[in-house]
Amino acid sequence: MAIKVAINGYGTIGKRVADAVDAQDDMELVGVTKTSPSFGCELAQRKGFPLFCTSDSAASIAAFATGGFECHGGISDLLALADIVIDCSPGITGDENIARYRGAGKKFIFQGGEKHALTGQSFSSSANYSENLGVAGTRVVSCNTTGLSRTLVPLYEACGSLKVECTMIRRAADPGDSTKGPINAIKPVLEVPSHHGPDVMTVKPEIEINSLAVAVPTTIMHVHSIIADLPEGHGMSTDSVLEMWKATPRVIVMSGVENRITSTAEVMEMARDIGRKWGDLHEIFVWEDGVSLLGDRLYYFQAIHQESDVIPENVDAIRALMGVESDWRASVAKTDAAIKAYYGI
Ligand code: NAD
């Protein structure tokens, strides 16, 4: 029987997770929520996704009809239909929402805007899928932490230990967000180390990692500048690191010079060229010519499409929590094949 999935918060992440769930033959999307009438409601209706309200307030539910949308009820009505809920709310309502999910006796998955302490469990497909098997709830780590995990976890597994220093060069805002900045400045995150690197340790505590972060005036991607110290006798070379990443799911390794993809602008253009919906890139992009192992020290750059790298991870997290697939690689392959077939790419 298909796993019944609810999405609470049909925004930037929620609308993408909804499509990714809808693509899976072992899952059924039972509904999505919005706080009030908006274009997002029309999008849900066009897709045929049942629409619910984020609250149970009769006045809030009634407002949808006034706005011309069919609302099937409040969040409690939606939870009653679901086996599991994916919380894609803005990252400030976790305490209230988790109490609601627990009260309804439903499994739950939060996003990286919430802290690890909320769930006491975090998730990244390649790092700790098996630790999430059958648990009541988890948190898919942020776009940055997901990106770091994708390339660092296989490196750690090849070497046996890893010390990492990295700088997150962060997009200032998502493309659809006109309220954030900076628009003409480079803004260091004055929390040192930043939370991004250490958050990797919530899914792979064996990796020693710290990070700095700066926000820059772009909307399309984050870039990570990474220095990783490998243990003595690691036996790796620049070529073997590249081969390892080429064989890693959801990592793309390409020469920037040969392909004329030398910046995040061209990476995003490539995603649009190959027909990815919204111009998304679920994979982490590593510039082949930006990777260099000098002695025990590895230098590399990678680009993260912040709105989309976590999307397939949410689908894998559903399978882990519901205990229907124990092998992370099998789940990743199934998730990715279904998404590609759904969009015809
Ligand atoms: P968003 O603002 O685009 O969407 C949030 C949605 O939740 C909106 O539709 C909003 O109406 C709805 N909402 C508001 N209050 C709610 C409530 N109490 N309960 C349920 N839904 C509510 O936000 P987003 O960018 O999609 O971020 C969602 C989560 O994903 C956050 O934790 C964020 O940190 C995380 N995340 C975001 C990105 C990104 O690049 N946008 C990347 C990775 C992770």
mmCIF file of C-alpha atoms and ligand atoms in Angstrom:
data_model
loop_
_atom_site.group_PDB
_atom_site.id
_atom_site.type_symbol
_atom_site.label_atom_id
_atom_site.label_comp_id
_atom_site.label_asym_id
_atom_site.label_seq_id
_atom_site.Cartn_x
_atom_site.Cartn_y
_atom_site.Cartn_z
ATOM 1 C CA MET A 1 0.000 0.000 0.000
ATOM 2 C CA ALA A 2 1.223 3.483 -0.852
ATOM 3 C CA ILE A 3 2.543 5.658 2.005
ATOM 4 C CA LYS A 4 0.133 8.552 2.578
ATOM 5 C CA VAL A 5 2.117 11.808 2.718
ATOM 6 C CA ALA A 6 0.968 15.274 3.832
ATOM 7 C CA ILE A 7 2.933 18.480 3.134
ATOM 8 C CA ASN A 8 2.522 21.225 5.738
ATOM 9 C CA GLY A 9 3.669 24.494 4.104
ATOM 10 C CA TYR A 10 3.407 24.648 0.309
ATOM 11 C CA GLY A 11 6.151 27.225 -0.299
ATOM 12 C CA THR A 12 9.564 27.083 -1.987
ATOM 13 C CA ILE A 13 10.490 23.686 -0.541
ATOM 14 C CA GLY A 14 6.956 22.349 -0.038
ATOM 15 C CA LYS A 15 5.880 22.693 -3.674
ATOM 16 C CA ARG A 16 8.989 20.871 -4.836
ATOM 17 C CA VAL A 17 8.658 18.078 -2.278
ATOM 18 C CA ALA A 18 4.996 17.698 -3.298
ATOM 19 C CA ASP A 19 5.970 17.029 -6.928
ATOM 20 C CA ALA A 20 8.766 14.656 -5.884
ATOM 21 C CA VAL A 21 6.366 12.663 -3.668
ATOM 22 C CA ASP A 22 3.696 12.669 -6.377
ATOM 23 C CA ALA A 23 6.292 11.128 -8.709
ATOM 24 C CA GLN A 24 6.837 8.041 -6.487
ATOM 25 C CA ASP A 25 4.808 4.884 -7.083
ATOM 26 C CA ASP A 26 5.064 3.850 -3.419
ATOM 27 C CA MET A 27 3.691 7.170 -2.081
ATOM 28 C CA GLU A 28 0.418 9.094 -2.308
ATOM 29 C CA LEU A 29 0.188 12.831 -1.691
ATOM 30 C CA VAL A 30 -2.942 13.301 0.433
ATOM 31 C CA GLY A 31 -2.798 17.095 0.662
ATOM 32 C CA VAL A 32 -0.828 20.314 1.036
ATOM 33 C CA THR A 33 -1.403 23.350 3.254
ATOM 34 C CA LYS A 34 -1.353 27.108 2.801
ATOM 35 C CA THR A 35 -1.918 29.748 5.482
ATOM 36 C CA SER A 36 -4.270 31.847 3.314
ATOM 37 C CA PRO A 37 -5.371 32.270 -0.325
ATOM 38 C CA SER A 38 -2.511 33.080 -2.722
ATOM 39 C CA PHE A 39 -1.098 31.943 -6.054
ATOM 40 C CA GLY A 40 0.332 28.870 -4.293
ATOM 41 C CA CYS A 41 -3.267 27.670 -3.825
ATOM 42 C CA GLU A 42 -3.890 27.947 -7.532
ATOM 43 C CA LEU A 43 -0.711 25.998 -8.239
ATOM 44 C CA ALA A 44 -1.832 23.200 -5.884
ATOM 45 C CA GLN A 45 -5.259 23.102 -7.518
ATOM 46 C CA ARG A 46 -3.774 23.031 -11.028
ATOM 47 C CA LYS A 47 -1.664 20.040 -9.950
ATOM 48 C CA GLY A 48 -4.719 18.352 -8.440
ATOM 49 C CA PHE A 49 -3.273 18.370 -4.904
ATOM 50 C CA PRO A 50 -5.994 18.663 -2.206
ATOM 51 C CA LEU A 51 -5.623 21.970 -0.381
ATOM 52 C CA PHE A 52 -5.896 22.367 3.406
ATOM 53 C CA CYS A 53 -5.308 25.251 5.818
ATOM 54 C CA THR A 54 -2.228 25.383 8.105
ATOM 55 C CA SER A 55 -4.550 26.095 11.045
ATOM 56 C CA ASP A 56 -7.862 24.626 12.213
ATOM 57 C CA SER A 57 -9.487 28.058 12.605
ATOM 58 C CA ALA A 58 -12.925 28.101 10.913
ATOM 59 C CA ALA A 59 -12.382 31.717 9.798
ATOM 60 C CA SER A 60 -9.016 30.886 8.182
ATOM 61 C CA ILE A 61 -10.506 27.867 6.399
ATOM 62 C CA ALA A 62 -13.483 29.921 5.178
ATOM 63 C CA ALA A 63 -11.130 32.581 3.734
ATOM 64 C CA PHE A 64 -10.010 30.116 1.042
ATOM 65 C CA ALA A 65 -13.549 29.891 -0.397
ATOM 66 C CA THR A 66 -13.733 33.699 -0.399
ATOM 67 C CA GLY A 67 -10.504 33.677 -2.403
ATOM 68 C CA GLY A 68 -12.024 31.211 -4.885
ATOM 69 C CA PHE A 69 -10.247 28.065 -3.698
ATOM 70 C CA GLU A 70 -11.612 24.760 -2.481
ATOM 71 C CA CYS A 71 -10.195 24.070 0.983
ATOM 72 C CA HIS A 72 -10.708 20.560 2.347
ATOM 73 C CA GLY A 73 -10.258 21.517 6.007
ATOM 74 C CA GLY A 74 -7.620 22.380 8.582
ATOM 75 C CA ILE A 75 -4.289 20.784 9.405
ATOM 76 C CA SER A 76 -5.955 18.287 11.776
ATOM 77 C CA ASP A 77 -8.181 17.041 8.944
ATOM 78 C CA LEU A 78 -5.118 16.573 6.754
ATOM 79 C CA LEU A 79 -3.127 14.769 9.470
ATOM 80 C CA ALA A 80 -6.031 12.343 9.931
ATOM 81 C CA LEU A 81 -5.513 11.199 6.316
ATOM 82 C CA ALA A 82 -1.724 10.850 6.472
ATOM 83 C CA ASP A 83 0.863 8.304 7.627
ATOM 84 C CA ILE A 84 3.603 10.943 7.665
ATOM 85 C CA VAL A 85 3.849 14.737 7.389
ATOM 86 C CA ILE A 86 6.630 16.724 5.744
ATOM 87 C CA ASP A 87 6.881 20.045 7.554
ATOM 88 C CA CYS A 88 7.995 22.704 5.046
ATOM 89 C CA SER A 89 6.985 25.683 7.195
ATOM 90 C CA PRO A 90 9.373 28.673 7.401
ATOM 91 C CA GLY A 91 11.510 27.280 10.215
ATOM 92 C CA ILE A 92 10.105 29.211 13.166
ATOM 93 C CA THR A 93 7.014 27.213 14.008
ATOM 94 C CA GLY A 94 8.667 23.898 14.841
ATOM 95 C CA ASP A 95 7.684 23.654 18.527
ATOM 96 C CA GLU A 96 4.009 24.244 17.808
ATOM 97 C CA ASN A 97 3.926 21.943 14.780
ATOM 98 C CA ILE A 98 5.831 19.050 16.368
ATOM 99 C CA ALA A 99 3.351 18.990 19.263
ATOM 100 C CA ARG A 100 0.531 18.786 16.747
ATOM 101 C CA TYR A 101 2.120 15.876 14.860
ATOM 102 C CA ARG A 102 2.885 13.982 18.065
ATOM 103 C CA GLY A 103 -0.645 14.614 19.305
ATOM 104 C CA ALA A 104 -2.031 13.123 16.079
ATOM 105 C CA GLY A 105 0.331 10.137 16.394
ATOM 106 C CA LYS A 106 1.922 10.811 12.979
ATOM 107 C CA LYS A 107 5.521 10.500 11.811
ATOM 108 C CA PHE A 108 7.135 13.797 10.811
ATOM 109 C CA ILE A 109 10.027 15.239 8.820
ATOM 110 C CA PHE A 110 11.217 18.832 9.385
ATOM 111 C CA GLN A 111 13.595 20.933 7.269
ATOM 112 C CA GLY A 112 16.994 22.465 7.944
ATOM 113 C CA GLY A 113 15.604 25.777 9.177
ATOM 114 C CA GLU A 114 14.761 23.978 12.409
ATOM 115 C CA LYS A 115 17.455 23.011 14.895
ATOM 116 C CA HIS A 116 18.606 19.416 15.457
ATOM 117 C CA ALA A 117 17.398 19.720 19.060
ATOM 118 C CA LEU A 118 13.776 19.948 17.894
ATOM 119 C CA THR A 119 13.727 16.346 16.658
ATOM 120 C CA GLY A 120 16.927 14.957 18.242
ATOM 121 C CA GLN A 121 17.461 13.244 14.892
ATOM 122 C CA SER A 122 18.724 14.536 11.541
ATOM 123 C CA PHE A 123 18.896 12.997 8.085
ATOM 124 C CA SER A 124 21.088 12.984 5.027
ATOM 125 C CA SER A 125 20.607 10.092 2.574
ATOM 126 C CA SER A 126 24.266 9.147 2.133
ATOM 127 C CA ALA A 127 25.339 9.898 5.711
ATOM 128 C CA ASN A 128 22.891 8.256 8.107
ATOM 129 C CA TYR A 129 19.887 6.727 6.323
ATOM 130 C CA SER A 130 20.119 3.552 8.408
ATOM 131 C CA GLU A 131 20.041 5.492 11.716
ATOM 132 C CA ASN A 132 16.671 6.914 10.643
ATOM 133 C CA LEU A 133 15.019 3.570 9.915
ATOM 134 C CA GLY A 134 11.685 3.418 11.703
ATOM 135 C CA VAL A 135 12.169 6.539 13.874
ATOM 136 C CA ALA A 136 9.178 8.736 14.722
ATOM 137 C CA GLY A 137 10.593 11.952 13.336
ATOM 138 C CA THR A 138 13.661 13.577 11.811
ATOM 139 C CA ARG A 139 15.018 16.766 10.232
ATOM 140 C CA VAL A 140 16.415 16.803 6.694
ATOM 141 C CA VAL A 141 19.520 18.952 7.124
ATOM 142 C CA SER A 142 19.820 22.304 5.324
ATOM 143 C CA CYS A 143 20.814 22.796 1.698
ATOM 144 C CA ASN A 144 24.376 23.684 2.744
ATOM 145 C CA THR A 145 24.737 20.728 5.115
ATOM 146 C CA THR A 146 23.268 18.399 2.490
ATOM 147 C CA GLY A 147 25.810 19.710 -0.025
ATOM 148 C CA LEU A 148 28.730 19.252 2.363
ATOM 149 C CA SER A 149 27.566 15.740 3.284
ATOM 150 C CA ARG A 150 27.256 14.633 -0.351
ATOM 151 C CA THR A 151 30.965 15.105 -1.078
ATOM 152 C CA LEU A 152 32.518 14.750 2.390
ATOM 153 C CA VAL A 153 30.839 11.501 3.476
ATOM 154 C CA PRO A 154 32.274 9.407 0.590
ATOM 155 C CA LEU A 155 35.648 11.094 1.149
ATOM 156 C CA TYR A 156 35.513 10.215 4.850
ATOM 157 C CA GLU A 157 34.558 6.634 4.025
ATOM 158 C CA ALA A 158 37.508 6.335 1.619
ATOM 159 C CA CYS A 159 40.022 7.814 4.087
ATOM 160 C CA GLY A 160 38.831 6.872 7.579
ATOM 161 C CA SER A 161 39.206 10.386 9.034
ATOM 162 C CA LEU A 162 38.779 13.965 7.877
ATOM 163 C CA LYS A 163 39.371 17.487 9.203
ATOM 164 C CA VAL A 164 37.572 20.167 7.230
ATOM 165 C CA GLU A 165 37.588 23.972 7.072
ATOM 166 C CA CYS A 166 35.161 25.569 4.647
ATOM 167 C CA THR A 167 33.600 28.875 3.678
ATOM 168 C CA MET A 168 29.963 29.055 2.632
ATOM 169 C CA ILE A 169 29.455 31.789 0.029
ATOM 170 C CA ARG A 170 25.715 32.076 0.393
ATOM 171 C CA ARG A 171 23.014 33.449 -1.871
ATOM 172 C CA ALA A 172 21.349 36.425 -0.218
ATOM 173 C CA ALA A 173 17.769 35.339 -1.007
ATOM 174 C CA ASP A 174 15.793 32.842 -3.067
ATOM 175 C CA PRO A 175 14.734 34.123 -6.540
ATOM 176 C CA GLY A 176 11.106 34.532 -5.443
ATOM 177 C CA ASP A 177 11.973 36.476 -2.286
ATOM 178 C CA SER A 178 12.019 40.286 -2.538
ATOM 179 C CA THR A 179 12.327 40.924 1.198
ATOM 180 C CA LYS A 180 15.918 39.885 1.926
ATOM 181 C CA GLY A 181 19.372 41.216 1.115
ATOM 182 C CA PRO A 182 22.082 42.390 0.861
ATOM 183 C CA ILE A 183 21.685 43.818 -2.636
ATOM 184 C CA ASN A 184 24.981 45.721 -2.806
ATOM 185 C CA ALA A 185 27.256 44.332 -0.133
ATOM 186 C CA ILE A 186 29.144 41.246 0.987
ATOM 187 C CA LYS A 187 27.945 40.387 4.448
ATOM 188 C CA PRO A 188 30.011 38.154 6.742
ATOM 189 C CA VAL A 189 28.018 35.987 9.132
ATOM 190 C CA LEU A 190 29.272 37.263 12.482
ATOM 191 C CA GLU A 191 28.803 33.948 14.191
ATOM 192 C CA VAL A 192 32.146 32.176 14.102
ATOM 193 C CA PRO A 193 32.286 29.323 13.344
ATOM 194 C CA SER A 194 29.024 29.452 11.395
ATOM 195 C CA HIS A 195 26.458 26.744 12.125
ATOM 196 C CA HIS A 196 26.678 25.189 8.629
ATOM 197 C CA GLY A 197 29.837 23.088 8.954
ATOM 198 C CA PRO A 198 29.216 21.803 12.488
ATOM 199 C CA ASP A 199 25.691 20.819 11.388
ATOM 200 C CA VAL A 200 27.317 18.062 9.274
ATOM 201 C CA MET A 201 28.206 16.405 12.586
ATOM 202 C CA THR A 202 24.487 15.874 13.301
ATOM 203 C CA VAL A 203 24.512 13.310 10.485
ATOM 204 C CA LYS A 204 28.193 12.268 10.434
ATOM 205 C CA PRO A 205 29.772 13.054 13.823
ATOM 206 C CA GLU A 206 33.078 11.449 12.776
ATOM 207 C CA ILE A 207 33.872 14.337 10.385
ATOM 208 C CA GLU A 208 35.674 17.204 12.195
ATOM 209 C CA ILE A 209 34.446 20.364 10.507
ATOM 210 C CA ASN A 210 34.191 24.113 10.976
ATOM 211 C CA SER A 211 32.940 26.818 8.675
ATOM 212 C CA LEU A 212 32.717 30.527 7.984
ATOM 213 C CA ALA A 213 29.919 32.078 5.952
ATOM 214 C CA VAL A 214 29.343 35.214 3.896
ATOM 215 C CA ALA A 215 26.152 36.292 2.135
ATOM 216 C CA VAL A 216 26.566 37.751 -1.374
ATOM 217 C CA PRO A 217 24.067 39.544 -3.637
ATOM 218 C CA THR A 218 22.931 36.624 -5.790
ATOM 219 C CA THR A 219 19.783 34.511 -5.687
ATOM 220 C CA ILE A 220 20.713 31.401 -7.602
ATOM 221 C CA MET A 221 23.205 29.211 -5.737
ATOM 222 C CA HIS A 222 25.611 28.847 -2.840
ATOM 223 C CA VAL A 223 29.302 28.121 -3.471
ATOM 224 C CA HIS A 224 31.422 26.233 -0.952
ATOM 225 C CA SER A 225 35.172 26.732 -0.800
ATOM 226 C CA ILE A 226 36.491 23.665 1.036
ATOM 227 C CA ILE A 227 39.839 22.552 2.477
ATOM 228 C CA ALA A 228 39.921 18.989 3.785
ATOM 229 C CA ASP A 229 42.902 17.444 5.568
ATOM 230 C CA LEU A 230 43.162 13.730 4.835
ATOM 231 C CA PRO A 231 44.947 11.359 7.211
ATOM 232 C CA GLU A 232 48.555 10.275 6.569
ATOM 233 C CA GLY A 233 48.780 7.328 4.191
ATOM 234 C CA HIS A 234 45.365 8.095 2.659
ATOM 235 C CA GLY A 235 46.428 6.672 -0.716
ATOM 236 C CA MET A 236 44.239 9.137 -2.647
ATOM 237 C CA SER A 237 45.160 11.338 -5.609
ATOM 238 C CA THR A 238 43.295 14.213 -7.259
ATOM 239 C CA ASP A 239 42.184 11.754 -9.964
ATOM 240 C CA SER A 240 40.958 9.119 -7.520
ATOM 241 C CA VAL A 241 38.950 11.745 -5.582
ATOM 242 C CA LEU A 242 37.332 12.844 -8.852
ATOM 243 C CA GLU A 243 36.565 9.249 -9.852
ATOM 244 C CA MET A 244 35.016 8.633 -6.430
ATOM 245 C CA TRP A 245 32.713 11.667 -6.751
ATOM 246 C CA LYS A 246 31.808 10.743 -10.344
ATOM 247 C CA ALA A 247 30.511 7.445 -8.940
ATOM 248 C CA THR A 248 28.621 9.173 -6.086
ATOM 249 C CA PRO A 249 24.852 9.630 -6.459
ATOM 250 C CA ARG A 250 23.612 13.211 -6.785
ATOM 251 C CA VAL A 251 27.067 14.665 -7.456
ATOM 252 C CA ILE A 252 27.992 16.124 -10.867
ATOM 253 C CA VAL A 253 31.682 16.584 -11.672
ATOM 254 C CA MET A 254 32.410 18.677 -14.782
ATOM 255 C CA SER A 255 35.313 20.634 -16.154
ATOM 256 C CA GLY A 256 34.462 24.306 -15.957
ATOM 257 C CA VAL A 257 36.990 25.326 -18.616
ATOM 258 C CA GLU A 258 36.163 22.626 -21.193
ATOM 259 C CA ASN A 259 32.391 23.019 -20.772
ATOM 260 C CA ARG A 260 32.451 26.790 -20.331
ATOM 261 C CA ILE A 261 30.628 26.388 -17.055
ATOM 262 C CA THR A 262 32.865 28.585 -14.954
ATOM 263 C CA SER A 263 30.311 30.169 -12.617
ATOM 264 C CA THR A 264 26.991 29.489 -10.908
ATOM 265 C CA ALA A 265 25.249 31.381 -13.742
ATOM 266 C CA GLU A 266 26.309 28.719 -16.273
ATOM 267 C CA VAL A 267 25.528 25.881 -13.846
ATOM 268 C CA MET A 268 21.966 27.149 -13.531
ATOM 269 C CA GLU A 269 21.729 27.683 -17.296
ATOM 270 C CA MET A 270 22.749 24.043 -17.759
ATOM 271 C CA ALA A 271 19.978 22.955 -15.359
ATOM 272 C CA ARG A 272 17.468 24.915 -17.442
ATOM 273 C CA ASP A 273 18.930 23.548 -20.702
ATOM 274 C CA ILE A 274 18.497 19.934 -19.599
ATOM 275 C CA GLY A 275 14.862 20.618 -18.754
ATOM 276 C CA ARG A 276 14.879 20.641 -14.975
ATOM 277 C CA LYS A 277 11.615 22.045 -13.593
ATOM 278 C CA TRP A 278 12.088 25.500 -12.041
ATOM 279 C CA GLY A 279 15.700 25.234 -13.324
ATOM 280 C CA ASP A 280 16.429 23.047 -10.283
ATOM 281 C CA LEU A 281 19.604 21.032 -9.809
ATOM 282 C CA HIS A 282 19.217 18.279 -7.218
ATOM 283 C CA GLU A 283 22.856 17.317 -7.648
ATOM 284 C CA ILE A 284 25.866 19.048 -6.085
ATOM 285 C CA PHE A 285 28.054 20.568 -8.804
ATOM 286 C CA VAL A 286 31.830 20.102 -8.405
ATOM 287 C CA TRP A 287 34.173 21.922 -10.793
ATOM 288 C CA GLU A 288 36.686 19.274 -11.871
ATOM 289 C CA ASP A 289 39.367 21.896 -12.523
ATOM 290 C CA GLY A 290 38.814 23.342 -9.054
ATOM 291 C CA VAL A 291 39.862 20.134 -7.259
ATOM 292 C CA SER A 292 43.462 19.673 -6.142
ATOM 293 C CA LEU A 293 45.049 17.299 -3.638
ATOM 294 C CA LEU A 294 48.387 18.683 -2.491
ATOM 295 C CA GLY A 295 50.006 16.218 -0.099
ATOM 296 C CA ASP A 296 47.393 15.473 2.542
ATOM 297 C CA ARG A 297 45.344 18.610 1.853
ATOM 298 C CA LEU A 298 42.418 18.614 -0.575
ATOM 299 C CA TYR A 299 41.102 21.871 -2.035
ATOM 300 C CA TYR A 300 37.810 22.106 -3.910
ATOM 301 C CA PHE A 301 34.807 24.240 -4.818
ATOM 302 C CA GLN A 302 31.225 23.078 -5.155
ATOM 303 C CA ALA A 303 27.935 24.773 -6.016
ATOM 304 C CA ILE A 304 24.633 24.076 -4.293
ATOM 305 C CA HIS A 305 21.214 24.805 -5.717
ATOM 306 C CA GLN A 306 19.695 25.842 -2.411
ATOM 307 C CA GLU A 307 16.049 25.386 -3.342
ATOM 308 C CA SER A 308 16.373 21.842 -4.608
ATOM 309 C CA ASP A 309 19.241 19.666 -3.331
ATOM 310 C CA VAL A 310 17.176 18.672 -0.261
ATOM 311 C CA ILE A 311 14.104 17.637 -2.287
ATOM 312 C CA PRO A 312 15.029 14.027 -3.113
ATOM 313 C CA GLU A 313 16.416 13.669 0.429
ATOM 314 C CA ASN A 314 12.910 14.240 1.802
ATOM 315 C CA VAL A 315 11.609 11.368 -0.326
ATOM 316 C CA ASP A 316 14.371 9.062 0.947
ATOM 317 C CA ALA A 317 13.635 10.172 4.509
ATOM 318 C CA ILE A 318 9.999 9.081 4.082
ATOM 319 C CA ARG A 319 11.133 5.571 3.100
ATOM 320 C CA ALA A 320 13.587 5.415 6.009
ATOM 321 C CA LEU A 321 11.058 6.529 8.633
ATOM 322 C CA MET A 322 8.356 4.235 7.264
ATOM 323 C CA GLY A 323 10.886 1.378 7.219
ATOM 324 C CA VAL A 324 9.979 0.277 3.677
ATOM 325 C CA GLU A 325 13.539 0.294 2.274
ATOM 326 C CA SER A 326 16.674 -0.384 4.308
ATOM 327 C CA ASP A 327 19.328 0.353 1.658
ATOM 328 C CA TRP A 328 19.987 4.075 1.104
ATOM 329 C CA ARG A 329 21.394 3.520 -2.381
ATOM 330 C CA ALA A 330 18.264 1.638 -3.441
ATOM 331 C CA SER A 331 16.050 4.453 -2.149
ATOM 332 C CA VAL A 332 18.147 7.133 -3.873
ATOM 333 C CA ALA A 333 18.036 5.259 -7.191
ATOM 334 C CA LYS A 334 14.251 4.791 -6.943
ATOM 335 C CA THR A 335 13.625 8.418 -5.942
ATOM 336 C CA ASP A 336 15.766 9.868 -8.721
ATOM 337 C CA ALA A 337 14.462 7.581 -11.474
ATOM 338 C CA ALA A 338 10.853 8.397 -10.540
ATOM 339 C CA ILE A 339 11.501 12.176 -10.527
ATOM 340 C CA LYS A 340 13.180 11.995 -13.945
ATOM 341 C CA ALA A 341 10.293 9.956 -15.386
ATOM 342 C CA TYR A 342 7.727 12.365 -13.851
ATOM 343 C CA TYR A 343 9.234 15.347 -15.645
ATOM 344 C CA GLY A 344 10.169 13.370 -18.761
ATOM 345 C CA ILE A 345 13.891 14.216 -18.487
HETATM 346 P P1 NAD B 1 8.797 29.519 2.285
HETATM 347 O O1 NAD B 1 8.581 30.752 3.060
HETATM 348 O O2 NAD B 1 9.042 29.619 0.826
HETATM 349 O O3 NAD B 1 7.537 28.555 2.456
HETATM 350 C C1 NAD B 1 7.004 28.266 3.718
HETATM 351 C C2 NAD B 1 5.547 27.893 3.568
HETATM 352 O O4 NAD B 1 5.033 27.534 4.850
HETATM 353 C C3 NAD B 1 4.682 29.016 3.033
HETATM 354 O O5 NAD B 1 3.780 28.498 2.085
HETATM 355 C C4 NAD B 1 3.935 29.525 4.276
HETATM 356 O O6 NAD B 1 2.689 30.054 3.953
HETATM 357 C C5 NAD B 1 3.795 28.240 5.058
HETATM 358 N N1 NAD B 1 3.602 28.431 6.512
HETATM 359 C C6 NAD B 1 3.670 29.581 7.225
HETATM 360 N N2 NAD B 1 3.426 29.315 8.523
HETATM 361 C C7 NAD B 1 3.181 27.992 8.627
HETATM 362 C C8 NAD B 1 2.856 27.133 9.709
HETATM 363 N N3 NAD B 1 2.721 27.580 10.951
HETATM 364 N N4 NAD B 1 2.703 25.806 9.460
HETATM 365 C C9 NAD B 1 2.845 25.328 8.202
HETATM 366 N N5 NAD B 1 3.157 26.098 7.140
HETATM 367 C C10 NAD B 1 3.312 27.425 7.356
HETATM 368 O O7 NAD B 1 9.966 28.766 3.027
HETATM 369 P P2 NAD B 1 10.958 27.697 2.389
HETATM 370 O O8 NAD B 1 12.093 28.412 1.754
HETATM 371 O O9 NAD B 1 10.193 26.717 1.610
HETATM 372 O O10 NAD B 1 11.571 27.030 3.698
HETATM 373 C C11 NAD B 1 10.893 25.978 4.368
HETATM 374 C C12 NAD B 1 11.897 25.239 5.221
HETATM 375 O O11 NAD B 1 12.886 24.657 4.379
HETATM 376 C C13 NAD B 1 12.660 26.113 6.224
HETATM 377 O O12 NAD B 1 12.976 25.318 7.346
HETATM 378 C C14 NAD B 1 13.936 26.433 5.461
HETATM 379 O O13 NAD B 1 15.005 26.788 6.306
HETATM 380 C C15 NAD B 1 14.170 25.116 4.768
HETATM 381 N N6 NAD B 1 15.022 25.186 3.583
HETATM 382 C C16 NAD B 1 14.870 26.218 2.680
HETATM 383 C C17 NAD B 1 15.681 26.262 1.562
HETATM 384 C C18 NAD B 1 15.569 27.359 0.549
HETATM 385 O O14 NAD B 1 16.499 27.629 -0.171
HETATM 386 N N7 NAD B 1 14.440 28.014 0.436
HETATM 387 C C19 NAD B 1 16.644 25.260 1.364
HETATM 388 C C20 NAD B 1 16.722 24.194 2.265
HETATM 389 C C21 NAD B 1 15.914 24.184 3.382
#
